[in-house]
XYZ file of C-alpha atoms in Angstrom:
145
model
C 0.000 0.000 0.000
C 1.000 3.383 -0.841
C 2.151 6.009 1.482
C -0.377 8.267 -0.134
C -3.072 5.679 0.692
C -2.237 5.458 3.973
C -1.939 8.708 4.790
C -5.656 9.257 2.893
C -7.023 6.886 5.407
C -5.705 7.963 8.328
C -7.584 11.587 7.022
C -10.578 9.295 6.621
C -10.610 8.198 10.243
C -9.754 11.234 11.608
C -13.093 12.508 9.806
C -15.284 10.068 11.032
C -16.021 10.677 14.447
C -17.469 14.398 12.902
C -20.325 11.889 11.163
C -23.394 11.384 12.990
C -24.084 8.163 14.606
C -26.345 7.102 11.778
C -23.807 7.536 9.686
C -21.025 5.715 11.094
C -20.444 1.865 9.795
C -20.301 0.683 13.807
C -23.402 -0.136 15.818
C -22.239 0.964 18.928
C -20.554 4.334 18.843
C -16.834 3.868 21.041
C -17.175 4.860 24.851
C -15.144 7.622 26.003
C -13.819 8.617 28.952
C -15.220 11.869 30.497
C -11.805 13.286 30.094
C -11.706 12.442 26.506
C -14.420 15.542 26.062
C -11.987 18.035 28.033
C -8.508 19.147 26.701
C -6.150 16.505 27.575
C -4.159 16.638 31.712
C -0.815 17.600 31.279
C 1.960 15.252 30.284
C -0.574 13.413 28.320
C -0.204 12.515 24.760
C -2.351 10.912 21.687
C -0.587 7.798 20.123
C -2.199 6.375 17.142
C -1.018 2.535 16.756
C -1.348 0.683 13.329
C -1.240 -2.999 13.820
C -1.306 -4.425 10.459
C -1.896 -7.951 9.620
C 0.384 -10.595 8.666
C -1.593 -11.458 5.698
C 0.662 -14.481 5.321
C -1.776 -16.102 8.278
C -5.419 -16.486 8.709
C -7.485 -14.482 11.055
C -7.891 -17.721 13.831
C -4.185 -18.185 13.353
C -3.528 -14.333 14.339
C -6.001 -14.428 17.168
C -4.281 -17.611 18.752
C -0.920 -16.091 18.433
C -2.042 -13.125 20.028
C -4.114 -15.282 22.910
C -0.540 -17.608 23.091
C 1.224 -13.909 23.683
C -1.181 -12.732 26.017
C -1.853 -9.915 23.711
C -5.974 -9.792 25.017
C -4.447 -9.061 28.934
C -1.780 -7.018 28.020
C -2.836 -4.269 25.515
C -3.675 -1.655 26.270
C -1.893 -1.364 29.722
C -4.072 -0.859 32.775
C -4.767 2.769 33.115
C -4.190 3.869 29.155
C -7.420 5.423 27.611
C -8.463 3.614 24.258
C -9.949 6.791 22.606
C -10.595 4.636 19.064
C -10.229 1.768 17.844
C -10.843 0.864 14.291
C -10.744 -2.095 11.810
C -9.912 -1.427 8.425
C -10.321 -3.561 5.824
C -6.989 -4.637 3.875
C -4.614 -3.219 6.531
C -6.005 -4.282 9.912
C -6.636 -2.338 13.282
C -6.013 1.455 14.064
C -6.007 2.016 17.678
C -5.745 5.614 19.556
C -4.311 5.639 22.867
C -4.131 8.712 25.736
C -1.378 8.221 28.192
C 0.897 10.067 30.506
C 4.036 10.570 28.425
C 6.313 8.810 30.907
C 4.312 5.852 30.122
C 5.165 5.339 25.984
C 8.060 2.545 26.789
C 5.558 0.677 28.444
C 2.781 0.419 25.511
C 5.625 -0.152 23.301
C 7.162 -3.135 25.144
C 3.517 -4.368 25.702
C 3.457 -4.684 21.816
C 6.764 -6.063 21.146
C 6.307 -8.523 23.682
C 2.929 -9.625 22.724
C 1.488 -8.402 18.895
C 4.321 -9.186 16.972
C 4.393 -12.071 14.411
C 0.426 -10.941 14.205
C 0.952 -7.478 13.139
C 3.528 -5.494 12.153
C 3.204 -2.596 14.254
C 3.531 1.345 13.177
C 3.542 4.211 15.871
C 2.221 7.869 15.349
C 2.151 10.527 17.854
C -1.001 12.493 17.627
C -3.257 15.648 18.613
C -6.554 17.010 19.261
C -6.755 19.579 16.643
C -10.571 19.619 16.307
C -11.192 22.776 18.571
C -8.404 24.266 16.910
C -9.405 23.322 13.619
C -13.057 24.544 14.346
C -11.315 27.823 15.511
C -9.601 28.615 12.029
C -12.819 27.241 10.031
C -14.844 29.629 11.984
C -12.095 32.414 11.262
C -11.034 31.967 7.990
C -15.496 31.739 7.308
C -15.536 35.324 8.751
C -12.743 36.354 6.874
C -13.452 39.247 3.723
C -12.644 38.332 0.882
């Protein structure tokens, strides 16, 4: 897959939450955290996780590595926020995360140690930008031209 694609799908996702629930592909819409609807505590960052498939293996062959790595108790840590979690078709899951920065080694080693050989795993660091976002719109809509 392209870098281009990926990087259009990633936009994709980041759009969807804007859709209204009878819009969205899921029948339940994700639970969030109370925080999740406040700016983010200090220290904390956004860390979008792609865990692609092995394509090589079959999807009850991936999910008994993962149960033979103790993937299912492991990730996410105890105490990380799951703000998303997506699957998308042809590359596999993309999974947001909110943690205390001091705590980034320890979802990383929780990977290594358990998801790989299932996925091959690729780490983003991420924002909130939709106030912001909604800030310029609103701006830049107010704007003369």
């Amino acid at each position: 897959m392209s870098h281009w694609t990926c990087r259009l799908i990633v936009l994709a996702l980041l759009l969807v939450p804007q859709l209204p629930d009878t819009a969205r592909a899921q029948t339940a819409a994700p639970q969030a955290h109370p925080q999740a609807a406040q700016s983010p505590a200090a220290g904390t960052i956004l860390l979008t996780v792609f865990l692609k498939h092995d394509q090589s293996k079959t999807l009850n062959e991936i999910n008994e590595q993962l149960f033979r790595n103790g993937y299912y108790d492991k990730f996410p840590p105890d105490g990380i926020e799951v703000v998303s979690w997506y699957v998308v078709m042809g590359i596999g899951q993309i999974v947001t995360l909110r943690l205390p920065a001091e705590r980034l080694r320890e979802v990383n080693v929780a990977l290594e140690q358990t998801a790989w050989g299932a996925y091959r795993t690729e780490f983003f660091p991420t924002y909130d930008y939709k106030q912001a976002a909604e800030q310029q719109r609103q701006s830049m809509r107010a704007r003369k031209r």
